[in-house]
Coordinates of C-alpha atoms in Angstrom, one line a residue:
M1 CA -0.2 0.0 0.2
E2 CA 1.7 3.6 -1.0
W3 CA 0.8 6.0 1.6
S4 CA 1.3 9.9 -0.2
D5 CA 3.8 12.6 1.7
S6 CA -0.4 14.9 2.5
W7 CA -1.7 11.4 4.5
R8 CA 0.7 10.9 6.4
G9 CA 1.6 14.3 7.5
A10 CA -3.3 13.5 8.5
F11 CA -1.8 10.6 10.9
R12 CA 0.4 11.6 12.2
I13 CA -1.1 13.5 14.9
E14 CA -2.9 10.5 15.4
L15 CA -0.2 7.7 16.0
R16 CA 1.6 11.0 18.3
A17 CA -1.0 10.8 20.4
E18 CA -1.6 7.2 20.8
A19 CA 1.8 7.1 21.7
V20 CA 1.0 9.6 24.4
N21 CA -1.6 7.5 25.5
L22 CA 0.3 4.9 25.9
A23 CA 3.3 6.2 27.4
W24 CA 0.9 8.1 29.9
H25 CA -0.4 4.4 31.2
G26 CA 2.7 3.1 31.6
W27 CA 3.4 1.0 28.6
P28 CA 6.1 1.6 27.4
V29 CA 6.2 2.6 23.3
L30 CA 8.8 3.3 20.7
P31 CA 8.5 5.4 17.2
G32 CA 9.2 3.1 14.7
T33 CA 9.8 2.7 11.0
Y34 CA 7.2 3.2 8.3
P35 CA 6.6 1.8 5.2
A36 CA 7.6 3.9 2.2
G37 CA 6.7 1.9 -0.5
D38 CA 8.1 -1.4 -1.1
R39 CA 10.8 -0.3 1.3
W40 CA 10.6 0.6 5.3
A41 CA 11.9 4.3 6.3
G42 CA 12.3 6.1 9.6
R43 CA 16.2 5.8 10.7
D44 CA 19.2 5.6 7.9
G45 CA 18.7 5.0 4.7
V46 CA 15.8 2.2 4.2
E47 CA 15.2 -1.2 5.4
D48 CA 13.2 -3.7 3.5
S49 CA 11.3 -5.0 6.5
G50 CA 9.6 -3.8 9.0
P51 CA 8.7 -1.9 11.5
V52 CA 11.4 -2.2 13.6
P53 CA 13.1 0.7 15.6
V54 CA 14.2 3.7 14.6
H55 CA 16.7 4.0 17.5
G56 CA 19.7 1.7 17.0
D57 CA 20.0 1.9 21.1
W58 CA 16.3 1.6 21.5
Q59 CA 16.8 -1.0 25.3
E60 CA 18.0 1.9 27.0
R61 CA 15.1 4.2 26.1
I62 CA 12.3 1.7 27.6
G63 CA 10.1 3.5 30.0
T64 CA 10.8 7.0 28.6
K65 CA 8.1 9.5 29.5
A66 CA 5.1 10.3 27.9
E67 CA 6.1 13.6 27.3
Q68 CA 9.2 12.8 25.9
V69 CA 7.6 10.4 23.8
A70 CA 5.8 13.3 22.0
T71 CA 8.7 14.4 21.2
W72 CA 9.7 11.2 19.2
W73 CA 6.1 12.2 16.6
A74 CA 7.1 15.8 16.6
G75 CA 8.1 14.8 12.9
H76 CA 7.6 12.3 12.3
S77 CA 4.2 9.5 11.3
Y78 CA 5.8 6.2 13.1
S79 CA 4.6 3.5 14.1
I80 CA 4.0 2.8 17.3
L81 CA 6.8 -0.5 18.8
L82 CA 6.0 -1.9 22.3
A83 CA 8.5 -3.4 24.1
T84 CA 7.6 -6.2 25.5
G85 CA 8.9 -7.3 28.5
H86 CA 8.9 -5.0 30.5
G87 CA 5.2 -4.7 31.8
V88 CA 3.7 -6.2 29.0
D89 CA 4.1 -9.7 26.4
A90 CA 1.8 -10.6 23.6
V91 CA 1.1 -13.8 22.5
E92 CA 0.4 -13.6 18.9
V93 CA -2.1 -15.9 16.9
G94 CA -3.3 -16.2 13.5
T95 CA -6.6 -15.3 12.8
D96 CA -8.5 -18.0 12.7
L97 CA -7.5 -19.5 16.3
G98 CA -7.3 -15.7 17.6
R99 CA -10.8 -15.4 17.0
R100 CA -12.0 -18.3 18.9
A101 CA -9.8 -18.5 22.0
A102 CA -11.7 -13.6 22.1
V103 CA -14.6 -15.9 22.4
E104 CA -13.5 -17.9 25.1
L105 CA -12.5 -14.8 27.3
R106 CA -15.7 -13.0 25.6
A107 CA -17.2 -15.7 27.7
A108 CA -15.2 -15.4 30.9
G109 CA -16.4 -11.9 31.7
I110 CA -12.0 -11.7 31.2
P111 CA -11.0 -9.0 28.8
V112 CA -7.9 -8.7 27.2
P113 CA -6.4 -6.2 25.1
I114 CA -6.3 -7.2 21.4
V115 CA -4.5 -5.9 18.2
A116 CA -4.8 -7.4 15.1
T117 CA -2.6 -6.9 12.0
P118 CA -2.7 -6.3 8.5
E119 CA -1.0 -9.4 7.7
G120 CA -3.9 -11.7 9.5
R121 CA -2.0 -12.1 12.9
W122 CA -3.9 -11.4 16.7
M123 CA -1.8 -10.3 19.8
F124 CA -3.1 -10.8 23.0
L125 CA -1.3 -8.1 25.6
V126 CA -0.7 -9.9 28.9
A127 CA 1.8 -9.2 31.8
S128 CA 5.1 -9.6 31.7
G129 CA 6.4 -12.7 32.8
G130 CA 5.3 -16.5 33.3
T131 CA 5.6 -19.4 29.9
P132 CA 4.8 -18.9 27.6
V133 CA 2.1 -21.3 24.9
A134 CA 3.8 -24.5 22.6
H135 CA 2.8 -24.3 19.2
P136 CA 4.5 -23.9 16.0
D137 CA 1.0 -21.1 15.2
V138 CA 2.2 -19.8 18.7
K139 CA 4.5 -16.9 20.1
H140 CA 5.6 -15.1 22.4
Y141 CA 7.3 -12.1 22.9
G142 CA 9.1 -10.8 25.6
Q143 CA 12.2 -9.4 26.5
G144 CA 14.2 -7.9 24.4
E145 CA 11.5 -7.5 21.3
Y146 CA 8.6 -5.9 20.2
V147 CA 5.6 -5.8 18.5
P148 CA 3.2 -3.0 16.7
L149 CA 0.7 -1.2 18.5
P150 CA -2.6 0.6 16.7
P151 CA -3.2 3.2 14.7
S152 CA 1.2 2.2 12.8
P153 CA 0.1 1.5 9.3
G154 CA 2.2 -1.4 7.4
Q155 CA 2.4 -2.4 3.8
V156 CA -1.3 -4.0 3.3
G157 CA -3.7 -1.6 5.9
V158 CA -3.2 -0.1 9.2
V159 CA -2.2 -2.4 12.9
H160 CA -5.8 -1.9 14.8
W161 CA -7.4 -3.0 17.7
R162 CA -10.1 -5.7 17.7
V163 CA -10.2 -5.1 21.5
K164 CA -9.1 -2.2 23.4
P165 CA -7.2 -2.2 26.9
Q166 CA -9.9 0.4 28.2
I167 CA -12.4 -2.1 27.9
C168 CA -10.3 -4.4 31.1
A169 CA -9.7 -0.7 32.8
W170 CA -5.6 -1.2 31.7
R171 CA -5.3 -4.0 33.3
L172 CA -3.2 -7.1 32.3
P173 CA -3.9 -11.1 32.3
H174 CA -1.0 -13.1 33.7
V175 CA -0.6 -15.6 30.2
D176 CA -1.8 -18.5 32.1
V177 CA -5.7 -17.1 31.3
V178 CA -4.6 -16.6 27.3
R179 CA -3.2 -19.6 27.0
E180 CA -5.6 -21.6 28.4
A181 CA -8.0 -19.6 25.9
L182 CA -5.9 -21.4 23.3
V183 CA -6.4 -24.8 24.9
Q184 CA -10.1 -25.0 24.7
A185 CA -10.3 -22.2 21.1
A186 CA -8.2 -25.5 19.8
E187 CA -10.4 -28.2 21.4
R188 CA -13.6 -26.7 20.4
T189 CA -12.3 -27.3 16.7
S190 CA -9.7 -29.9 16.0
D191 CA -6.0 -31.0 17.3
Y192 CA -3.7 -28.4 17.5
G193 CA -1.2 -29.3 19.2
L194 CA -1.3 -26.7 22.0
V195 CA 0.5 -27.7 25.0
A196 CA -0.9 -25.6 28.0
A197 CA 1.8 -26.3 30.8
D198 CA 0.8 -26.5 34.3
R199 CA -2.9 -27.2 33.2
S200 CA -4.6 -29.8 36.4

């Protein structure tokens, strides 16, 4: 998807406002590269893939206050990256399994922030720590990693919320809650080979 300069300029305000809001709630956000044709811009030169952190010392910038975060987006339409492992982790799954797990969580009355990417991946945001889910289509993002947050632009669309963090009052569940929902979602359809650690 080609993002025009005029669109990017208008979108910058929304990206900056969301980045500041997330930082104000204590989420470790960072500026990331953004699509420019079939490449990714925002760092010195261009990248073949993205989004990736704009700053080479991004791990040293984790925990930056909202006021400083606002300056990062003052002149650029950077993607919003969440540095995982610092209070917030992400459990990424495919769309079908993610949708079924979201139904299980909703039925249990447990709201969990969920992000969807244009590439068809869902990310359940959980409190940092815990044992990852063992399954080839599940990726747990923790210490030293990052994921894009809405409304970051991608090559084929925009990252968006399926469930906003306001729905759970910004309180994140333990990863075991999402693990259980994924296991139940898989069992209701077919065997996806999910392993539930410490499940009794």
